[in-house]
PDB file of C-alpha atoms in Angstrom:
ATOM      1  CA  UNK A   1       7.985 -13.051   8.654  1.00  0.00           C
ATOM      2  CA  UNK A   2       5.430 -12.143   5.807  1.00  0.00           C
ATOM      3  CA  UNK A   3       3.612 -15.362   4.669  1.00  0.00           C
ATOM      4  CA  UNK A   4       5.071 -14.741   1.197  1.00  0.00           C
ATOM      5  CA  UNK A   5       8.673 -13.663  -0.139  1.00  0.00           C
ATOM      6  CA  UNK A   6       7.912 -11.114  -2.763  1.00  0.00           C
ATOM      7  CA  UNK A   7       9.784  -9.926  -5.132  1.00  0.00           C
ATOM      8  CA  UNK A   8       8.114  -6.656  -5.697  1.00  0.00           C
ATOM      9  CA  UNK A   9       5.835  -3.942  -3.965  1.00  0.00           C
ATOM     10  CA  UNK A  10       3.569  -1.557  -5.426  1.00  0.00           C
ATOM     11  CA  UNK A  11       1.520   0.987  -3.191  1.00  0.00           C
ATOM     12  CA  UNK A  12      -1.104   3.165  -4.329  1.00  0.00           C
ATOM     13  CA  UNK A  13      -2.136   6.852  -2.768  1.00  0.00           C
ATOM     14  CA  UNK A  14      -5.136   8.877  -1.815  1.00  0.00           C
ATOM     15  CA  UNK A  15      -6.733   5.554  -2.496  1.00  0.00           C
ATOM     16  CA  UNK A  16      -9.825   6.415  -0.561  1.00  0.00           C
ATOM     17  CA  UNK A  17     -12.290   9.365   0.335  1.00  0.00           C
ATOM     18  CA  UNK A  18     -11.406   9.822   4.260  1.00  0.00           C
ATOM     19  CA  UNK A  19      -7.488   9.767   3.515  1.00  0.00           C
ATOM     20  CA  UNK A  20      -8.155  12.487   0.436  1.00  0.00           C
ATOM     21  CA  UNK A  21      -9.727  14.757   3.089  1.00  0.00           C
ATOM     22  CA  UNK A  22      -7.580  13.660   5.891  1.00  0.00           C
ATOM     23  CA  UNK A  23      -4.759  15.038   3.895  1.00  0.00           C
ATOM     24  CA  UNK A  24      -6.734  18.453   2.804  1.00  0.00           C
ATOM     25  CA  UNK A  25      -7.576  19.385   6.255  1.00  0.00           C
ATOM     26  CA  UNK A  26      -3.414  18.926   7.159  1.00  0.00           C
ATOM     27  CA  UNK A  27      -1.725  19.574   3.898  1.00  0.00           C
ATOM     28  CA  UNK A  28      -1.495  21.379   1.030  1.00  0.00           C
ATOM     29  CA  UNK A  29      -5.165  21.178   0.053  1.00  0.00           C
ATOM     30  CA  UNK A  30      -5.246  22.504  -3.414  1.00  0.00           C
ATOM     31  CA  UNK A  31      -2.555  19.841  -4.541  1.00  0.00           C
ATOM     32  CA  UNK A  32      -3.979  17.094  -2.276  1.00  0.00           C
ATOM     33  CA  UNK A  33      -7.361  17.406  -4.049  1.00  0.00           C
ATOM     34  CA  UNK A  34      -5.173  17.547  -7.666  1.00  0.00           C
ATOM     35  CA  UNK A  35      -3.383  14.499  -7.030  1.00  0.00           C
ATOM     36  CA  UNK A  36      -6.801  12.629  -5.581  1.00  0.00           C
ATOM     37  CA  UNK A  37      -7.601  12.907  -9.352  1.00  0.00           C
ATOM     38  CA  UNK A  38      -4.831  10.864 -10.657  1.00  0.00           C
ATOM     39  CA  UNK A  39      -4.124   6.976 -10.160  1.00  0.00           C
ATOM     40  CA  UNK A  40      -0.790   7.176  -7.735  1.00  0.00           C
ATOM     41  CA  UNK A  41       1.139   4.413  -8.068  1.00  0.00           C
ATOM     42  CA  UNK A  42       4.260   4.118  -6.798  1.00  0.00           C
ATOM     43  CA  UNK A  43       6.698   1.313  -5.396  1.00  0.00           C
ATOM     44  CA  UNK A  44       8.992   0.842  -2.430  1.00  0.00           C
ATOM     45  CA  UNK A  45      11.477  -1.786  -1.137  1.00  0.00           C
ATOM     46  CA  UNK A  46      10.494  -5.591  -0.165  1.00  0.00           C
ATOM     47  CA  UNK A  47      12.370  -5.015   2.984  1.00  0.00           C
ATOM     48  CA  UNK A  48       9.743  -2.752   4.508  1.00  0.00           C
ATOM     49  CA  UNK A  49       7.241  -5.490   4.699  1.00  0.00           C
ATOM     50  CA  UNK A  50       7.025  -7.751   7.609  1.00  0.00           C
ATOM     51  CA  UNK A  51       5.395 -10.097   9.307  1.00  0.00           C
ATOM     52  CA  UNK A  52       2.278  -9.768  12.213  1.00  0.00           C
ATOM     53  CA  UNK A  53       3.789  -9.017  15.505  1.00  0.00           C
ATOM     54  CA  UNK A  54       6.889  -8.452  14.246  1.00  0.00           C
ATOM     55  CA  UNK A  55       8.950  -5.366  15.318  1.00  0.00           C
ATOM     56  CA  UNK A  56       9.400  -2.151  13.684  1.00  0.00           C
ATOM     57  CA  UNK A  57      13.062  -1.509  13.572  1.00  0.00           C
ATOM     58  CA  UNK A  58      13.232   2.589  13.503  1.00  0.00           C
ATOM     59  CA  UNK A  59      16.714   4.596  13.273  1.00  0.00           C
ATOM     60  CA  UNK A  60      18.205   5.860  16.114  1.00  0.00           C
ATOM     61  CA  UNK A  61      17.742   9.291  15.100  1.00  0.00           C
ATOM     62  CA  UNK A  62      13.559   8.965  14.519  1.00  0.00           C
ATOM     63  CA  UNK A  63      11.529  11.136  16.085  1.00  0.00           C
ATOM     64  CA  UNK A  64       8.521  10.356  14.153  1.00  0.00           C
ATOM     65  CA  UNK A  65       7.097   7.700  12.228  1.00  0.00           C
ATOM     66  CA  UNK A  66       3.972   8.048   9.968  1.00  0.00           C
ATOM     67  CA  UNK A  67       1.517   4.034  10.040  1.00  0.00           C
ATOM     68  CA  UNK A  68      -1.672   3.666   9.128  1.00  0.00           C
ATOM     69  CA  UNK A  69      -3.330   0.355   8.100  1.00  0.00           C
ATOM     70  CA  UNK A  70      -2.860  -1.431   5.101  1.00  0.00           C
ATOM     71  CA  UNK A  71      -4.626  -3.486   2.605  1.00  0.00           C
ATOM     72  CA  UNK A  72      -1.609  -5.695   0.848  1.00  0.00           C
ATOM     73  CA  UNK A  73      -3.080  -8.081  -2.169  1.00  0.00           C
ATOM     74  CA  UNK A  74      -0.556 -10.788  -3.329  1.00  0.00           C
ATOM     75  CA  UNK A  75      -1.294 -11.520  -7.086  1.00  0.00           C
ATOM     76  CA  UNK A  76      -0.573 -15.959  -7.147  1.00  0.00           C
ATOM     77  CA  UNK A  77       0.885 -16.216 -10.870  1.00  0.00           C
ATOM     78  CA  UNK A  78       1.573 -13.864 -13.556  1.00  0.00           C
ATOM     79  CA  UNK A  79      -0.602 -11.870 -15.242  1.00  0.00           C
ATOM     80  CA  UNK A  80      -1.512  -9.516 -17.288  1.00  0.00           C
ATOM     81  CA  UNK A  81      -5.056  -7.744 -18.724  1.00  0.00           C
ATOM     82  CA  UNK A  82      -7.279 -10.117 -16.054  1.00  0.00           C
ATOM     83  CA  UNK A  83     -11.190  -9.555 -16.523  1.00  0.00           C
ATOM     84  CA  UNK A  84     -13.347  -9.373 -13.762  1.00  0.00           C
ATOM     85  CA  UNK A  85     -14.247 -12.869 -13.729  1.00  0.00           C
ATOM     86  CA  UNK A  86     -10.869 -14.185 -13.898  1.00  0.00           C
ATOM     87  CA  UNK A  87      -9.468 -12.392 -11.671  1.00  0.00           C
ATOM     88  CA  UNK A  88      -9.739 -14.994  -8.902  1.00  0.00           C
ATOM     89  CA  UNK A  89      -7.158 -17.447 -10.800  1.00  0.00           C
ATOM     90  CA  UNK A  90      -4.382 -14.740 -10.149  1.00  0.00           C
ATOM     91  CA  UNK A  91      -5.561 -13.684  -6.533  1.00  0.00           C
ATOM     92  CA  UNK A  92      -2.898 -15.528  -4.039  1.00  0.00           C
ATOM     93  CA  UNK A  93      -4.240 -13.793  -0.716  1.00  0.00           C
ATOM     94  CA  UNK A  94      -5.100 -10.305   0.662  1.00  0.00           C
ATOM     95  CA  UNK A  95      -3.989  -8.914   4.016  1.00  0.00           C
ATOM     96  CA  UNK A  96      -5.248  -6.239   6.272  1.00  0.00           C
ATOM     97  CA  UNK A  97      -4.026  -4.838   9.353  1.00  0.00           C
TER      98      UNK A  97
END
């Protein structure tokens, strides 16, 4: 179970230098390096998020799942335009695997 229920789930993309290269050496490098450019955000269902040690339920019919690690920040209370030196007020925890 995840230590929080949330109610939504934002990811981001091409977040970081290896994973922008990863994906030009195996992709389609010329729109890879385009979309590195851009802020990618992008959200997906609450139900894909679980717990530590808890199992991955896959379809049957799955030959192939993509994971990498994750860094998952759970923002405490609303907000909106936090400064720098705020932003700890807002910050409920952060989680990597």
């Amino acid at each position: 179970m995840p230590p929080t229920q949330p109610t939504s789930y934002w990811a981001i993309g091409l977040n970081y230098a290896d994973h922008v290269a990863h994906q030009i050496e195996n992709l389609d490098a010329e729109r890879i390096a385009k979309d590195a450019q851009a802020f990618m955000p992008w959200q997906k269902g609450v139900s894909c998020i679980i717990g530590q040690g808890d199992t991955v339920i896959l379809p049957a019919e799955s030959d192939y799942v993509h994971y990498e690690g994750e860094l998952v920040i759970v923002i405490g209370k609303p907000a909106r335009r936090i400064t720098p030196k705020k932003h700890q007020f807002h910050l409920g925890l952060y989680l990597r695997e």
